[in-house]
XYZ file of C-alpha atoms in Angstrom:
685
model
C -10.560 -35.417 -25.993
C -10.387 -31.845 -27.296
C -8.648 -29.211 -25.243
C -10.857 -26.547 -23.652
C -10.931 -23.188 -25.370
C -8.895 -20.324 -23.942
C -12.064 -18.594 -22.756
C -13.101 -21.599 -20.667
C -9.594 -21.766 -19.243
C -9.881 -18.143 -18.120
C -13.231 -18.869 -16.448
C -11.454 -21.606 -14.462
C -9.039 -19.131 -12.801
C -9.475 -17.631 -9.329
C -7.116 -15.051 -7.846
C -7.300 -14.320 -4.115
C -5.304 -12.178 -1.687
C -5.070 -13.215 1.959
C -4.966 -9.985 3.948
C -5.538 -9.064 7.571
C -3.736 -8.291 10.831
C -0.583 -9.975 12.074
C -1.086 -13.308 13.871
C -4.365 -13.949 12.038
C -2.864 -17.149 10.615
C -2.812 -16.235 6.904
C 0.432 -18.094 6.171
C -0.712 -21.322 7.816
C -4.121 -21.011 6.177
C -2.507 -20.824 2.740
C -0.426 -23.904 3.565
C -3.597 -25.709 4.673
C -5.291 -24.828 1.352
C -2.232 -25.992 -0.613
C -2.118 -29.269 1.310
C -5.855 -29.884 0.909
C -5.561 -29.274 -2.840
C -2.630 -31.696 -3.064
C -0.088 -29.062 -4.114
C 2.152 -29.920 -1.129
C 2.344 -33.167 0.894
C 1.415 -31.489 4.170
C 1.063 -28.051 5.696
C 4.267 -26.489 6.994
C 5.101 -25.023 10.373
C 6.061 -21.494 11.413
C 8.328 -22.883 14.162
C 10.218 -25.115 11.725
C 10.302 -22.435 9.016
C 8.732 -24.863 6.543
C 5.760 -22.868 5.204
C 5.546 -22.163 1.490
C 5.159 -18.402 1.684
C 7.514 -17.469 4.550
C 10.605 -18.570 2.633
C 12.896 -15.608 3.277
C 15.627 -16.389 5.876
C 14.683 -13.280 7.851
C 11.015 -14.336 7.904
C 11.998 -17.782 9.160
C 14.176 -16.284 11.866
C 11.515 -13.850 13.075
C 8.560 -16.191 12.641
C 6.247 -13.856 10.689
C 5.709 -12.567 7.156
C 7.592 -9.494 5.978
C 6.760 -9.567 2.260
C 3.917 -10.708 0.058
C 4.408 -14.177 -1.385
C 2.662 -16.115 -4.155
C 1.489 -19.694 -4.509
C -0.890 -21.513 -6.833
C -2.685 -24.834 -7.039
C -5.254 -26.653 -9.127
C -8.267 -28.341 -7.564
C -11.552 -29.455 -9.049
C -10.525 -28.135 -12.454
C -9.947 -24.637 -11.041
C -6.545 -22.925 -10.928
C -6.237 -20.752 -7.831
C -3.572 -18.062 -7.459
C -3.117 -16.927 -3.855
C -1.100 -14.038 -2.413
C -0.098 -14.240 1.252
C 0.582 -10.816 2.756
C 2.150 -9.553 5.987
C -0.231 -8.179 8.596
C 1.905 -5.715 10.555
C 0.911 -2.093 9.796
C 4.542 -1.267 8.954
C 4.330 -3.646 5.979
C 1.035 -2.489 4.490
C 3.063 -1.500 1.412
C 3.292 -5.232 0.694
C -0.393 -5.936 1.413
C -2.109 -3.160 -0.553
C -0.572 -4.036 -3.972
C -1.955 -7.566 -3.612
C -5.414 -5.995 -3.945
C -4.446 -4.780 -7.430
C -3.730 -8.344 -8.517
C -6.692 -10.208 -6.999
C -10.367 -10.573 -7.802
C -11.221 -11.579 -4.217
C -9.840 -10.382 -0.888
C -9.895 -12.925 1.942
C -9.849 -10.791 5.088
C -8.506 -13.185 7.725
C -9.441 -12.476 11.361
C -7.964 -14.111 14.440
C -10.932 -15.372 16.488
C -8.924 -14.733 19.680
C -8.104 -11.087 18.893
C -11.375 -9.999 17.323
C -11.565 -7.146 14.831
C -8.329 -5.196 14.588
C -7.509 -1.957 12.789
C -5.664 -3.695 9.947
C -8.716 -5.828 9.177
C -10.845 -2.692 8.954
C -8.306 -0.855 6.791
C -7.857 -3.709 4.350
C -11.539 -4.593 4.071
C -12.254 -0.943 3.265
C -9.360 -0.768 0.772
C -10.574 -3.943 -0.963
C -14.067 -2.465 -1.220
C -12.728 0.777 -2.681
C -10.844 -1.303 -5.255
C -14.085 -3.076 -6.220
C -13.010 -6.541 -5.077
C -15.271 -9.301 -3.868
C -14.661 -9.706 -0.130
C -14.814 -12.830 2.000
C -14.209 -12.607 5.757
C -12.424 -15.690 7.128
C -12.568 -16.201 10.898
C -9.537 -18.383 11.663
C -8.520 -20.182 14.879
C -12.106 -21.090 15.810
C -10.744 -23.944 17.930
C -8.746 -21.625 20.211
C -9.717 -21.625 23.907
C -12.048 -18.998 25.340
C -13.268 -17.582 22.027
C -16.794 -16.203 21.833
C -17.713 -16.846 18.205
C -21.362 -15.679 18.424
C -20.179 -12.363 19.897
C -17.483 -12.063 17.241
C -19.981 -12.626 14.420
C -22.228 -9.963 15.956
C -19.245 -7.594 16.176
C -18.341 -8.247 12.520
C -21.865 -7.315 11.454
C -21.852 -4.242 13.718
C -18.463 -2.939 12.519
C -18.450 -4.033 8.866
C -22.189 -3.923 8.115
C -25.309 -6.065 7.957
C -24.209 -7.346 4.536
C -21.765 -9.644 6.373
C -23.572 -12.988 6.560
C -22.221 -16.410 7.572
C -21.601 -18.746 4.642
C -21.041 -21.515 7.181
C -21.163 -21.914 10.946
C -18.953 -23.831 13.417
C -20.305 -27.253 14.335
C -19.288 -30.205 16.472
C -17.532 -28.025 19.026
C -15.632 -26.088 16.295
C -14.210 -29.342 14.896
C -16.054 -28.828 11.599
C -18.343 -26.298 9.911
C -21.901 -26.544 8.611
C -22.668 -25.114 5.157
C -25.388 -22.457 5.176
C -25.672 -21.638 1.463
C -26.275 -24.898 -0.385
C -27.788 -26.581 2.713
C -31.182 -25.352 3.894
C -30.845 -26.938 7.339
C -28.315 -28.544 9.648
C -26.723 -28.507 13.089
C -24.383 -25.743 14.265
C -22.725 -24.746 17.528
C -24.731 -21.530 17.646
C -27.360 -19.692 15.640
C -29.443 -21.559 13.060
C -28.331 -22.991 9.721
C -31.862 -22.551 8.383
C -31.959 -18.877 9.408
C -28.485 -18.261 7.965
C -29.486 -19.981 4.690
C -32.624 -17.874 4.426
C -30.697 -14.644 5.107
C -28.119 -15.491 2.411
C -30.704 -16.299 -0.242
C -32.707 -13.162 0.534
C -29.591 -11.009 0.401
C -28.577 -12.452 -2.985
C -31.980 -12.289 -4.696
C -32.382 -8.632 -3.661
C -30.105 -7.561 -6.530
C -32.359 -9.145 -9.199
C -36.041 -8.219 -9.453
C -36.924 -11.435 -11.294
C -35.480 -13.576 -8.495
C -37.208 -11.437 -5.882
C -40.548 -12.199 -7.505
C -39.757 -15.911 -7.713
C -38.675 -15.994 -4.085
C -41.851 -14.254 -2.932
C -44.022 -16.600 -4.977
C -42.210 -19.929 -4.571
C -40.241 -19.588 -1.349
C -36.733 -21.003 -1.309
C -34.689 -21.015 -4.561
C -32.063 -23.625 -5.411
C -28.755 -21.830 -4.638
C -27.224 -23.376 -7.771
C -29.479 -21.066 -9.793
C -28.178 -17.989 -7.989
C -24.662 -17.805 -9.423
C -25.240 -14.658 -11.522
C -26.998 -12.631 -8.796
C -24.449 -13.876 -6.261
C -21.590 -12.515 -8.375
C -23.479 -9.231 -8.735
C -24.000 -9.031 -4.975
C -20.266 -9.653 -4.426
C -19.286 -7.059 -7.054
C -21.542 -4.428 -5.529
C -20.562 -5.182 -1.923
C -24.183 -6.131 -1.244
C -22.918 -9.381 0.288
C -19.737 -10.052 2.260
C -19.756 -13.749 3.209
C -18.211 -14.916 6.476
C -16.478 -18.317 6.696
C -15.224 -20.049 9.833
C -12.151 -22.299 9.880
C -9.073 -23.498 11.716
C -5.876 -23.750 9.698
C -4.401 -25.770 12.564
C -7.006 -28.558 12.695
C -8.261 -28.262 9.126
C -11.825 -27.500 10.205
C -13.548 -25.504 7.472
C -10.549 -25.550 5.097
C -12.304 -27.806 2.578
C -15.403 -25.616 2.730
C -13.302 -22.470 2.236
C -11.663 -24.016 -0.810
C -15.092 -24.905 -2.208
C -16.302 -21.347 -1.612
C -13.340 -19.976 -3.565
C -13.929 -22.401 -6.436
C -17.742 -22.296 -6.662
C -18.731 -18.841 -5.418
C -15.896 -16.351 -5.823
C -15.590 -14.514 -9.172
C -13.413 -15.546 -12.080
C -11.603 -12.766 -14.035
C -14.682 -12.092 -16.169
C -17.126 -11.923 -13.242
C -15.370 -9.417 -10.990
C -15.404 -5.651 -11.419
C -13.126 -4.576 -14.294
C -9.686 -3.314 -13.259
C -9.537 0.500 -12.940
C -7.349 1.176 -15.973
C -7.118 4.779 -17.170
C -5.993 6.158 -20.503
C -4.539 9.531 -21.423
C -2.244 12.211 -20.143
C -2.909 15.218 -17.943
C -5.445 15.716 -15.207
C -8.485 14.188 -16.933
C -7.732 10.621 -18.052
C -10.615 8.457 -19.213
C -11.456 4.940 -17.982
C -10.117 2.201 -20.222
C -12.349 -0.911 -20.488
C -9.865 -3.780 -20.219
C -11.454 -7.173 -20.855
C -10.134 -10.631 -19.862
C -9.953 -11.769 -23.492
C -6.879 -13.897 -24.275
C -7.076 -12.878 -27.952
C -6.926 -9.130 -27.238
C -3.755 -7.068 -27.008
C -1.779 -7.498 -23.789
C -2.260 -5.430 -20.640
C -0.391 -6.659 -17.564
C 0.325 -4.751 -14.368
C 3.484 -5.122 -12.245
C 2.337 -5.201 -8.617
C 5.576 -6.433 -7.037
C 9.303 -6.051 -7.674
C 11.891 -8.452 -6.258
C 15.648 -7.895 -6.398
C 16.679 -11.510 -6.871
C 20.410 -12.143 -6.283
C 20.525 -14.639 -9.179
C 17.844 -13.412 -11.593
C 18.325 -9.676 -11.126
C 15.236 -7.469 -11.074
C 12.119 -9.623 -11.216
C 8.696 -8.201 -11.988
C 5.617 -10.052 -10.732
C 2.469 -9.140 -12.632
C -1.219 -9.792 -13.060
C -2.321 -10.366 -16.639
C -5.550 -8.430 -17.174
C -5.976 -8.686 -20.928
C -4.436 -10.745 -23.714
C -1.982 -13.572 -23.157
C 1.765 -13.464 -22.508
C 3.845 -16.174 -24.162
C 7.430 -17.156 -23.549
C 9.566 -15.584 -26.269
C 7.070 -12.805 -26.977
C 7.813 -9.072 -27.146
C 6.396 -6.551 -24.678
C 6.750 -2.823 -24.085
C 7.209 -1.470 -20.550
C 5.123 1.673 -20.119
C 6.369 4.456 -22.385
C 9.477 2.568 -23.529
C 10.067 2.649 -27.278
C 12.137 -0.501 -27.358
C 10.405 -3.813 -26.559
C 11.730 -6.473 -24.222
C 11.733 -10.187 -24.987
C 10.107 -12.549 -22.493
C 13.029 -14.961 -22.149
C 11.614 -16.851 -19.181
C 8.040 -16.850 -17.947
C 7.197 -18.493 -14.663
C 4.721 -18.697 -11.827
C 5.855 -18.593 -8.221
C 5.318 -21.266 -5.591
C 6.850 -19.523 -2.609
C 10.583 -19.521 -3.322
C 10.248 -21.879 -6.310
C 9.961 -20.746 -9.914
C 7.677 -22.880 -12.077
C 8.305 -22.370 -15.809
C 5.196 -21.864 -17.941
C 4.736 -21.269 -21.665
C 1.760 -18.921 -21.415
C -0.095 -16.721 -18.938
C -3.776 -15.851 -19.410
C -6.033 -13.105 -18.016
C -6.269 -13.694 -14.278
C -2.892 -15.422 -14.061
C -0.077 -14.137 -11.847
C 3.302 -14.616 -13.476
C 6.831 -13.223 -13.384
C 9.642 -12.261 -15.722
C 13.214 -11.498 -14.713
C 16.438 -9.863 -15.858
C 14.638 -6.734 -17.106
C 16.096 -3.557 -15.601
C 13.300 -1.375 -17.028
C 10.681 -3.044 -14.843
C 9.302 -0.969 -11.979
C 6.470 -1.171 -9.516
C 3.142 -0.076 -11.048
C 4.422 -0.441 -14.628
C 1.991 -1.621 -17.297
C 3.297 -4.102 -19.872
C 1.657 -4.138 -23.302
C 2.359 -5.387 -26.808
C 1.108 -2.372 -28.787
C 2.836 1.009 -28.677
C -0.479 2.848 -28.929
C -1.254 1.532 -25.407
C 1.640 3.409 -23.813
C -0.684 5.899 -22.075
C -2.741 3.214 -20.317
C -2.093 2.829 -16.606
C -3.810 1.413 -13.529
C -5.399 3.829 -11.073
C -2.715 4.333 -8.397
C -3.187 3.067 -4.871
C -3.367 5.490 -1.977
C -0.361 4.421 0.086
C 0.260 5.739 3.592
C 2.936 8.406 3.828
C 6.249 7.237 5.327
C 6.942 9.476 8.328
C 9.737 7.707 10.250
C 13.186 8.703 9.000
C 16.667 7.307 9.481
C 20.024 8.733 8.378
C 22.259 5.984 6.957
C 25.913 6.161 5.970
C 28.688 3.649 5.255
C 31.386 3.123 7.865
C 33.987 3.114 5.067
C 34.573 6.328 3.120
C 34.103 5.920 -0.590
C 31.308 3.363 -0.250
C 28.511 5.920 -0.577
C 27.609 4.939 -4.145
C 27.537 1.227 -3.346
C 25.332 1.832 -0.299
C 22.986 4.039 -2.325
C 22.609 1.342 -5.003
C 21.740 -1.360 -2.458
C 19.263 0.952 -0.726
C 17.668 1.832 -4.058
C 17.130 -1.879 -4.786
C 15.366 -2.339 -1.449
C 13.235 0.772 -1.947
C 12.226 -0.534 -5.397
C 10.627 -3.515 -3.647
C 8.516 -1.513 -1.198
C 6.310 1.433 -2.274
C 6.141 2.616 1.352
C 9.883 3.206 1.630
C 11.365 6.459 0.373
C 15.002 7.388 -0.071
C 16.409 10.873 -0.529
C 19.657 12.773 -0.391
C 19.497 15.699 2.015
C 20.976 18.633 0.130
C 21.947 20.658 3.182
C 23.500 17.861 5.237
C 24.557 15.525 2.380
C 23.039 12.644 4.317
C 21.204 9.660 2.874
C 17.772 9.533 4.478
C 15.335 6.623 4.349
C 11.715 7.060 5.380
C 9.399 4.197 6.347
C 6.119 3.570 8.143
C 7.536 2.768 11.563
C 10.482 1.713 13.667
C 9.945 -1.974 12.804
C 9.849 -1.125 9.107
C 13.207 0.641 9.316
C 14.761 -1.946 11.619
C 14.056 -4.738 9.166
C 15.265 -2.584 6.289
C 18.593 -2.345 8.120
C 18.665 -6.135 8.604
C 18.236 -6.702 4.876
C 20.646 -3.889 4.041
C 23.406 -5.445 6.149
C 22.839 -8.821 4.484
C 23.112 -7.347 0.969
C 25.639 -4.582 1.552
C 28.175 -6.814 3.343
C 29.657 -3.858 5.172
C 29.183 -1.890 8.350
C 26.441 0.724 8.259
C 26.212 3.746 10.534
C 22.813 5.144 11.483
C 21.445 8.129 13.322
C 18.230 8.031 15.360
C 14.914 8.050 13.481
C 13.901 11.482 12.303
C 10.405 12.888 12.204
C 9.241 13.982 8.744
C 8.458 17.590 9.681
C 7.334 19.989 6.967
C 7.355 23.774 6.552
C 4.620 26.017 5.176
C 3.493 29.645 5.158
C 0.492 31.143 6.941
C 0.224 34.521 5.175
C 0.876 35.998 1.709
C 4.201 37.720 1.182
C 6.444 38.903 -1.637
C 10.076 38.243 -2.378
C 12.574 39.695 -4.795
C 16.128 38.856 -5.750
C 18.532 40.122 -8.387
C 21.380 37.816 -9.319
C 24.215 39.708 -10.987
C 27.679 38.329 -11.501
C 30.463 39.799 -13.625
C 33.893 38.213 -13.818
C 35.288 39.172 -17.192
C 33.531 38.368 -20.439
C 29.860 37.375 -20.354
C 28.310 37.628 -16.896
C 25.195 36.301 -15.241
C 22.004 38.281 -14.745
C 18.500 37.377 -13.639
C 15.926 39.183 -11.525
C 12.731 37.664 -10.111
C 9.719 39.103 -8.284
C 7.343 36.543 -6.798
C 4.558 36.133 -4.282
C 3.800 33.203 -1.971
C 0.283 32.366 -0.804
C -0.822 29.681 1.688
C -2.924 26.765 0.412
C -5.175 24.369 2.288
C -3.439 21.676 4.309
C -2.539 18.781 2.025
C -2.921 20.806 -1.206
C 0.772 20.528 -2.098
C 2.432 23.128 -4.327
C 1.312 25.314 -7.222
C 3.574 27.331 -9.523
C 1.957 30.172 -11.467
C 3.575 32.149 -14.298
C 1.912 35.597 -14.170
C 4.675 37.539 -15.942
C 3.424 40.138 -18.443
C 5.291 41.790 -21.242
C 8.125 39.309 -21.452
C 10.131 40.789 -18.586
C 11.237 37.195 -17.973
C 11.403 35.431 -21.363
C 9.494 32.166 -21.535
C 12.623 30.078 -22.027
C 13.846 31.126 -18.563
C 10.645 30.353 -16.640
C 11.529 26.640 -16.183
C 14.797 27.801 -14.610
C 12.893 30.034 -12.185
C 10.639 27.092 -11.261
C 13.698 24.876 -10.811
C 15.159 27.388 -8.356
C 11.872 27.655 -6.490
C 11.543 23.874 -6.225
C 15.125 23.653 -4.979
C 14.254 25.980 -2.098
C 11.056 24.035 -1.415
C 12.996 20.779 -1.115
C 15.592 22.102 1.342
C 13.296 24.323 3.414
C 13.877 27.822 4.700
C 13.560 28.105 8.480
C 14.235 24.594 9.801
C 15.553 22.546 6.879
C 12.332 20.637 6.114
C 10.479 20.547 2.769
C 7.993 23.339 2.111
C 4.416 22.310 1.297
C 0.926 23.721 0.816
C 1.756 26.993 -0.877
C 1.287 28.732 -4.196
C 4.176 30.626 -5.809
C 3.203 33.345 -8.296
C 6.033 34.818 -10.384
C 4.722 38.187 -11.559
C 7.723 40.249 -12.713
C 11.448 40.301 -13.298
C 14.205 41.532 -15.547
C 16.609 39.977 -17.989
C 19.653 41.004 -19.971
C 19.975 40.238 -23.672
C 23.552 38.993 -23.253
C 24.145 38.052 -19.626
C 20.870 36.272 -18.775
C 21.361 32.534 -18.459
C 19.405 29.668 -16.918
C 21.735 29.415 -13.913
C 21.090 33.086 -13.107
C 17.324 32.579 -13.003
C 17.682 29.353 -11.002
C 19.591 31.317 -8.358
C 17.232 34.310 -8.498
C 14.137 32.082 -8.203
C 15.576 30.219 -5.229
C 16.642 33.320 -3.320
C 13.417 35.214 -4.058
C 11.411 32.299 -2.676
C 13.538 32.224 0.482
C 13.019 35.963 1.025
C 9.254 35.651 0.524
C 8.870 32.712 2.900
C 10.712 34.511 5.677
C 8.072 37.270 5.506
C 5.071 34.931 5.169
C 4.803 33.880 8.830
C 6.376 30.463 8.219
C 5.305 27.451 10.279
C 6.785 24.046 10.993
C 4.245 21.238 10.577
C 4.370 17.879 12.329
C 2.733 14.565 11.404
C -0.305 13.690 13.502
C -1.055 9.973 13.586
C -4.176 7.987 14.268
C -3.266 5.632 17.097
C -5.203 2.518 18.070
C -4.185 0.849 21.328
C -5.450 -2.572 22.390
C -4.939 -3.271 26.087
C -6.484 -4.975 29.129
C -9.394 -3.064 30.666
C -7.492 -2.371 33.889
C -4.832 -0.387 32.007
C -7.127 1.927 30.034
C -7.090 4.752 32.584
C -3.291 4.921 32.581
C -3.225 4.790 28.783
C -5.675 7.642 28.235
C -3.873 9.794 30.795
C -0.495 9.034 29.227
C -1.825 9.845 25.749
C -3.097 13.218 26.978
C 0.339 13.978 28.448
C 1.798 13.421 24.965
C -0.382 16.130 23.418
C -2.769 13.436 22.241
C -6.527 13.217 22.318
C -8.743 10.180 22.839
C -11.581 9.888 20.324
C -13.259 6.857 21.819
C -13.001 3.311 23.067
C -14.673 0.102 21.955
C -14.723 -3.506 23.027
C -12.143 -5.948 21.723
C -11.949 -9.532 22.938
C -13.366 -10.134 26.432
C -11.260 -8.345 29.034
C -9.701 -5.920 26.540
C -10.591 -2.531 25.109
C -9.399 -0.578 22.081
C -8.523 3.086 22.584
C -8.633 5.268 19.463
C -7.099 8.701 19.309
C -4.752 11.170 17.662
C -1.254 12.160 18.754
C 1.854 13.826 17.343
C 4.239 11.214 15.971
C 7.163 12.928 17.707
C 5.578 12.159 21.094
C 5.329 8.420 20.411
C 9.011 7.546 20.048
C 9.671 4.192 21.757
C 6.009 4.112 22.812
C 5.927 0.319 23.023
C 8.298 0.426 26.000
C 5.954 2.768 27.872
C 2.918 0.710 26.848
C 4.557 -2.464 28.129
C 5.097 -0.811 31.488
C 1.441 0.256 31.743
C -0.015 -3.099 30.651
C 2.533 -5.653 31.914
C 3.514 -6.354 28.315
C -0.038 -7.117 27.120
C -0.702 -3.920 25.141
C -0.104 -3.320 21.448
C -0.687 -0.367 19.161
C -0.810 0.686 15.522
C -0.177 4.050 13.874
C -1.532 5.518 10.649
C -0.734 9.029 9.388
C -3.784 11.260 9.790
C -2.678 14.762 8.821
C -0.125 17.514 9.421
C -0.608 20.460 11.741
C 1.533 23.243 13.186
C 3.885 22.405 16.034
C 3.645 24.370 19.311
C 5.650 27.646 19.310
C 8.309 26.321 21.706
C 8.880 23.253 19.502
C 9.181 25.457 16.407
C 11.690 27.701 18.183
C 13.796 24.660 19.121
C 13.748 23.241 15.569
C 14.612 26.612 14.023
C 17.381 27.163 16.556
C 18.910 23.752 15.922
C 18.868 24.411 12.164
C 20.587 27.780 12.564
C 23.210 26.282 14.880
C 23.928 23.534 12.341
C 24.273 26.112 9.552
C 26.677 28.222 11.588
C 28.808 25.218 12.513
C 29.130 24.379 8.811
């Protein structure tokens, strides 16, 4: 028997990401799929710590996912790559990159909890990335679930394009197919009506099929593969599947849907590669052709204690072979692929080749970094994948070693952990010489500390979480500084005149060189900008970074002998400080979107408490029976240890999520306190 061609092998690949809120059952669902496909003897257990994807000791101890994890299996001639992702909002930095590697997003919903904010966020993000989307309602066998109401809520919140691909049957012990079957028995609704709605939704994208449907009535669904893929690509159809990972109900049907209906690498929307430098890159049409030159994207970095830095990637174009040479981004020197493997949870499965659509990994390459593009032709060095829009980390923590002299070692371990998570940020505070780590929430930082203590093997000192305040200006102003230093021999001289102007909130920073007549020679302008940026980073009135302003350097003076870069760095920094002080500076605070799910009887207390924290309620909507969801905005600084207060108001039944919304000015009394504390710290130093 002849081997299939490479192209047919690519068409037999499916890549899916399981995303959704915490406790939706994604990890157990993946185990159920693996067991049904025969990749593992039986599904694992969260309680026993025996699932494939939750293999980290910390995950086993806590009983929930903290990182994305990969697995693969072959069934019915189809190779399926699956990425299990954590559902807690603090770990969305692990979930979002999975969307860059998949062709289909499985948005898993807990039938008991209904639609939660994370499901909405991730379904929207998957749509923006151009992925096919499949909503999976898990735990349909749980007590007191209202599945008809939940399906109605899904269609109300996510859109009328959400149609059931199957329906629960036999008291939620099985499911009835609604696509290939034109009739059947279900626990609610009608299989025939659901079948008709699916076919009509699919044929709408193809005029020829519309005409056939109007003339002939029902069309054999097996003829609808091409329009189905188009409907999935365009978001014209978002199928809904029902299942129970615990009992196995609907798992076989879900697997069949992935194999028969979800897109292969050639049928999904092309990955959003861009080519070129500067502000106007052009789209690059990557194609899943194994014979083309290689384009692979690193969507996850793991600091493996035995293999060193490991890069996990999606191959988008070409094929990667063990022993081959690849370039990492702009690197001029290629790396050799010594070992190539696919991941099965914690296990590494050696492979000789990876094709478009495959997820694979290479290790022991220090040049690898998150978001890097690997290629085998140097002319492709300017090709990159459109970056994801990650949430801004706003919770800060000061970390230091208990033992003096260990600062470098601690920094190196922290840097390894930050490499693994695009929503962690590390910085060295220039004024206080502290190491600061910023994350998405208290849980995010708490688990960072757990991992840090395991890797660092030493005692770590921490200070309470800090709020990521910012500074800005509210009026134009000018600043001037002359730096002159003479101490025998050649001196230092540089003089800078500049103007600061406020920009719209979120606009960032602009630097404008408006010097005429060469009063500041061009070779010194980078030094002026360096000084300005130094002042921006350390802040002026309260020690927080300056944002949303334009700096225009319009004049200055130099000396033919004494002018040096260091002089203009100093002059630029001090001129900026003088200008900001006169520009009605403001301290900005992060405002977060808060979503609180709680029993109905506690909603009054919650809305009143939120108002007392300078928050505002934007609305409420129904959750599961007996519960409501309160949506609003509040300053992050007012929500420290909010879970404790929420527990008291709801007898421990409430939960909440936070997402950064925007920055706005703090009240005058808060600004006075922050400025005063900064001045007192400066004077004590």
